CSV table of C-alpha atoms in Angstrom, one decimal:
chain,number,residue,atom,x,y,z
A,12,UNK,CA,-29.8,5.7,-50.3
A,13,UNK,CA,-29.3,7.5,-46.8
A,14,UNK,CA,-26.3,8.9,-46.1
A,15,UNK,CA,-25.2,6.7,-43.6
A,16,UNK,CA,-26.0,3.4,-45.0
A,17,UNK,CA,-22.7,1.4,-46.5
A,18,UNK,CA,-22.0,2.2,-49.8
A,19,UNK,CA,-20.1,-1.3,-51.0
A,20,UNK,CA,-21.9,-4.1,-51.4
A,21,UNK,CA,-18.0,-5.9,-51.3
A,22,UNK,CA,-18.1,-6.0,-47.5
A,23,UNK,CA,-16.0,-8.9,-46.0
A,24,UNK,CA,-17.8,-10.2,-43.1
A,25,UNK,CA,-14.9,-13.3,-42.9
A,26,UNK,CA,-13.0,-11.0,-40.1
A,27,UNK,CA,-16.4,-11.0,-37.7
A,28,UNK,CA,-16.7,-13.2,-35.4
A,29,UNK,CA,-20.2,-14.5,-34.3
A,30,UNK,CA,-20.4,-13.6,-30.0
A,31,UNK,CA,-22.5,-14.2,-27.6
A,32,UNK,CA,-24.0,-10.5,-26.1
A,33,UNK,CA,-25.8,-9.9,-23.0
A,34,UNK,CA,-29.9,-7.8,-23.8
A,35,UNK,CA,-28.1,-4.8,-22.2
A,36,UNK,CA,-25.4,-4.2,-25.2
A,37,UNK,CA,-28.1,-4.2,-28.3
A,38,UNK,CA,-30.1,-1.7,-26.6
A,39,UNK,CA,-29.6,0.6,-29.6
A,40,UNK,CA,-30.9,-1.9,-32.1
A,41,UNK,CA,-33.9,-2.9,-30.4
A,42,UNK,CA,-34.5,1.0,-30.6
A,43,UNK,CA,-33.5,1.0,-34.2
A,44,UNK,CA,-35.8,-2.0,-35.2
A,45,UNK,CA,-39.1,-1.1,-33.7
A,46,UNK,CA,-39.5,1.1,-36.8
A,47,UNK,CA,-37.8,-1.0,-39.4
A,48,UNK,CA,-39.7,-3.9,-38.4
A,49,UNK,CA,-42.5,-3.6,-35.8
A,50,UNK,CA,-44.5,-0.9,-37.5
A,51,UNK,CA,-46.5,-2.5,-40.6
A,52,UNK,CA,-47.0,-5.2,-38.1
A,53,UNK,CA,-50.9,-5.6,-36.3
A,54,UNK,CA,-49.3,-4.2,-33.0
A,55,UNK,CA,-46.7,-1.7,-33.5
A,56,UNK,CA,-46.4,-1.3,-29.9
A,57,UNK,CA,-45.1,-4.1,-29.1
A,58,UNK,CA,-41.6,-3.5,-29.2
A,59,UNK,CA,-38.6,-6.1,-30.5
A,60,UNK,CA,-37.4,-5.1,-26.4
A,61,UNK,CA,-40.9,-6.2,-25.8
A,62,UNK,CA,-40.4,-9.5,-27.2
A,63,UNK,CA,-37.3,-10.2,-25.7
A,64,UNK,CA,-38.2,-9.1,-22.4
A,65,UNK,CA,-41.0,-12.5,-22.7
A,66,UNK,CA,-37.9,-14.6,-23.6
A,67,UNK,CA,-35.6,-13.8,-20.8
A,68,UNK,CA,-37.0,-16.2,-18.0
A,69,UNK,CA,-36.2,-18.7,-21.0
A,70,UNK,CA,-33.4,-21.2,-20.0
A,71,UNK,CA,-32.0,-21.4,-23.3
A,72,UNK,CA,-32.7,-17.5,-24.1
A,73,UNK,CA,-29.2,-16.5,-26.0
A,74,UNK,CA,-28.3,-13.5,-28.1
A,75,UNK,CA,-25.6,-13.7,-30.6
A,76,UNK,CA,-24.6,-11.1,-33.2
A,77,UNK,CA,-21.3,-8.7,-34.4
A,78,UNK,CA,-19.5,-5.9,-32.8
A,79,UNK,CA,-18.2,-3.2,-35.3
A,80,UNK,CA,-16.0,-0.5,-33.6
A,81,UNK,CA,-17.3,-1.8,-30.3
A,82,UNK,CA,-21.1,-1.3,-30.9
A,83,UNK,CA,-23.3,-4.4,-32.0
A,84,UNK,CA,-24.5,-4.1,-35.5
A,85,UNK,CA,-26.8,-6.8,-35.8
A,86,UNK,CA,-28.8,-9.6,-33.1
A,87,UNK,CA,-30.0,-13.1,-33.8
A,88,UNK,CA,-31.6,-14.9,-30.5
A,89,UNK,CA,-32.1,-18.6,-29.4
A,90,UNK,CA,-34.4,-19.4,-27.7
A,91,UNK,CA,-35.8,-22.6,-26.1
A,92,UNK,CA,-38.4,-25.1,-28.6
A,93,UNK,CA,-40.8,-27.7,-27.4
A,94,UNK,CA,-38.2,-30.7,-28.5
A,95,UNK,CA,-34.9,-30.5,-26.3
A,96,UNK,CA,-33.0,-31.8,-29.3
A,97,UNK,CA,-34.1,-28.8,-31.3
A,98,UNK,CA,-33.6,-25.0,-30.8
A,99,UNK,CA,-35.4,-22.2,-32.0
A,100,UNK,CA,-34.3,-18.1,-33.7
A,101,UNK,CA,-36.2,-15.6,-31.9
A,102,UNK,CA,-36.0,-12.0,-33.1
A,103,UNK,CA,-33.0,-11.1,-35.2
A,104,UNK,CA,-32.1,-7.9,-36.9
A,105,UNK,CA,-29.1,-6.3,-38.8
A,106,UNK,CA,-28.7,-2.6,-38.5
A,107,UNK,CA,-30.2,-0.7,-41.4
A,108,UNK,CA,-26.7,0.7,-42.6
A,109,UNK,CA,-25.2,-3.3,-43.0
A,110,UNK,CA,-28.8,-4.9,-44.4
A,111,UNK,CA,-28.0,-5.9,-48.0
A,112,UNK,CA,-24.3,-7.0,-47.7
A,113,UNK,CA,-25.0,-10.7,-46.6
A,114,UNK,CA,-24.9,-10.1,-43.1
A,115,UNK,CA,-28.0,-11.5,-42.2
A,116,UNK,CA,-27.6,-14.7,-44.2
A,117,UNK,CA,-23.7,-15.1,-41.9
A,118,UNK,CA,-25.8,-14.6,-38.9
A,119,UNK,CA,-27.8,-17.1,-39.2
A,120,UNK,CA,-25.5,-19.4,-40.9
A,121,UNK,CA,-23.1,-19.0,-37.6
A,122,UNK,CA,-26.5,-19.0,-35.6
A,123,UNK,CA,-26.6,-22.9,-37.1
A,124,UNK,CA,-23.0,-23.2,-36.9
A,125,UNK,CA,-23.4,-22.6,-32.7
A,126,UNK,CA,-26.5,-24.8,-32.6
A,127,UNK,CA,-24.7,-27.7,-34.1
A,128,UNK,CA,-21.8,-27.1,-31.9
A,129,UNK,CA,-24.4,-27.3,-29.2
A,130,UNK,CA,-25.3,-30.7,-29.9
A,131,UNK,CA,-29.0,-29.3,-31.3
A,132,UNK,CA,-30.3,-31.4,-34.1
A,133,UNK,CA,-32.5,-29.1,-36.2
A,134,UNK,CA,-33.6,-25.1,-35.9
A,135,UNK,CA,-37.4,-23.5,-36.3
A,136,UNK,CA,-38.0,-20.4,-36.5
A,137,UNK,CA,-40.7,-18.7,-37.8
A,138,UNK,CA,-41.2,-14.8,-39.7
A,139,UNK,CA,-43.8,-12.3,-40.6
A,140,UNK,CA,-45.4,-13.6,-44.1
A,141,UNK,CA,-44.2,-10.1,-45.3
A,142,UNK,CA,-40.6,-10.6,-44.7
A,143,UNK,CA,-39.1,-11.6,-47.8
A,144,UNK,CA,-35.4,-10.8,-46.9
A,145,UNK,CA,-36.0,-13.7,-43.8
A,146,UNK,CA,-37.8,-15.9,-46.2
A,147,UNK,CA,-35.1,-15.5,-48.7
A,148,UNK,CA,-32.0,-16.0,-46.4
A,149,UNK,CA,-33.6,-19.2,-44.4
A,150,UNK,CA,-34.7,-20.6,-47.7
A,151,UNK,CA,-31.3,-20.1,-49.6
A,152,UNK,CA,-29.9,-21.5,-45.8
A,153,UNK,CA,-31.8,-24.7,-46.3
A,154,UNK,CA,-34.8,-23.9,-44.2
A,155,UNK,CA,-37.8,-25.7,-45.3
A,156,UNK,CA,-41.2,-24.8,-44.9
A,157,UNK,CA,-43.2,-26.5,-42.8
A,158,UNK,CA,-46.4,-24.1,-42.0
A,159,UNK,CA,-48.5,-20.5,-42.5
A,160,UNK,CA,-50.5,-19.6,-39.3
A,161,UNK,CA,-52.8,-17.3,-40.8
A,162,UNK,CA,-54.2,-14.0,-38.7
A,163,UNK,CA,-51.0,-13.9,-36.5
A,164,UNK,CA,-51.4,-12.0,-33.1
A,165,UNK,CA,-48.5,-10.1,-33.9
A,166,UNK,CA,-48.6,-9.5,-37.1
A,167,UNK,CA,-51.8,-9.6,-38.4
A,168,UNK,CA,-51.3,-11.5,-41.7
A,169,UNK,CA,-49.4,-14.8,-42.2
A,170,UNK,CA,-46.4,-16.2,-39.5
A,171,UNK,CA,-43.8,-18.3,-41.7
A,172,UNK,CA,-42.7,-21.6,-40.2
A,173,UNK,CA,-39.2,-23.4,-41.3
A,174,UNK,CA,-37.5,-26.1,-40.0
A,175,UNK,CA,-33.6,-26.9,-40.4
A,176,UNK,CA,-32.5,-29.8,-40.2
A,177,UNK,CA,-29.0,-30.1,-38.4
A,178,UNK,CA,-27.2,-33.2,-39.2
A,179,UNK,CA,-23.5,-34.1,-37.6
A,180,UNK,CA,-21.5,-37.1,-38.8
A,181,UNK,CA,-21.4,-38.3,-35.3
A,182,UNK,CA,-25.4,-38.5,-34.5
A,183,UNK,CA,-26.6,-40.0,-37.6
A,184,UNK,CA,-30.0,-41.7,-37.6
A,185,UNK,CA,-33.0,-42.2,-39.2
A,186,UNK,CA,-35.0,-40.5,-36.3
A,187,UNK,CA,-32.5,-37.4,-37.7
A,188,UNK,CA,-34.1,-37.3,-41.0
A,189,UNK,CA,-35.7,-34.8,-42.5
A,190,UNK,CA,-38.8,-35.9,-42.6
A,191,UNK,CA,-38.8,-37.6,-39.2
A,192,UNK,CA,-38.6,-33.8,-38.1
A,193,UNK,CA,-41.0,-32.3,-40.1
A,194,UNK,CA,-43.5,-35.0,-39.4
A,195,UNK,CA,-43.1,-34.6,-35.6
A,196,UNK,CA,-43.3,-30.9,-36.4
A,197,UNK,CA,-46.6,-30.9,-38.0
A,198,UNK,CA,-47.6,-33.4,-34.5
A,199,UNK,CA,-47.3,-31.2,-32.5
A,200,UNK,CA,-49.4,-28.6,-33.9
């Protein structure tokens, strides 16, 4: 284990609270994650600050994440989807020294928290076939599977894509379902 990951896996996360962070304060990470998860990828050089430089013309472009002695830690992003009702997780990454204390699955349990709060119905996002901490914390979240885009341009193998369906008592309907969402998912292929 390096030295400077966190030793206990006991870490209480309860105290964080999920903010909203302008591109210019996760600098760092951006730096951090090009090698953690850019570099197996089909195009290394394209760089997570890469990706998130395409997103920022992107009305709905958000980024969310923790502060730990005033430095971010980890990122999740919004950002806009082809249904208004809906939003979407762009990149997202947890420092190296937190991954493996259930960060990730807060972040993007607060990430659906916000959306909900935001009047979103459902969240898509989509990860790198190779991914299995993603695929693990949006499947454990709920996230269903709705599609595998094979040869992806960024990643050379197999693009993940899961649907969440966000349901609050208030905006209950049978166009809300499910499988109403998945359906008009898989339409608009």
């Amino acid at each position: 284990m390096p030295e400077n990951r966190v030793e206990s896996k006991e870490m209480l996360w309860a105290d964080f609270e999920f903010e909203k962070l302008a591109i210019e304060d996760i600098g760092a990470l951006i730096v951090e994650s090009k090698d953690a998860f850019l570099a197996p990828r089909k195009t290394p050089e394209q760089t997570a600050g890469d990706l998130l430089d395409s997103f920022k013309d992107d009305p709905s472009f958000r980024v969310y994440g923790y502060v730990m002695h005033g430095k971010p830690i980890s990122y999740i992003t919004q950002i806009s989807y082809v249904d208004p009702e809906m939003t979407a997780i762009g990149p997202m990454y947890v420092s190296e020294k937190y991954q493996g204390h259930g960060l990730g699955k807060k972040q993007v349990n607060d990430f659906l928290l916000q959306a909900a709060k935001d009047g979103y119905n459902a969240v898509f996002t989509r990860t790198w076939g190779g991914n299995s901490s993603s695929r693990r914390i949006f499947e454990s979240l709920g996230f269903i599977e709705v599609g595998v885009s094979e040869g992806d341009r960024v990643n050379g193998d197999s693009s993940i894509k899961y649907l969440r369906h966000i349901r609050s008592e208030e905006h209950t309907s049978e166009l809300q379902s499910p499988m109403y969402l998945v359906c008009r998912l898989l339409l608009e292929k």
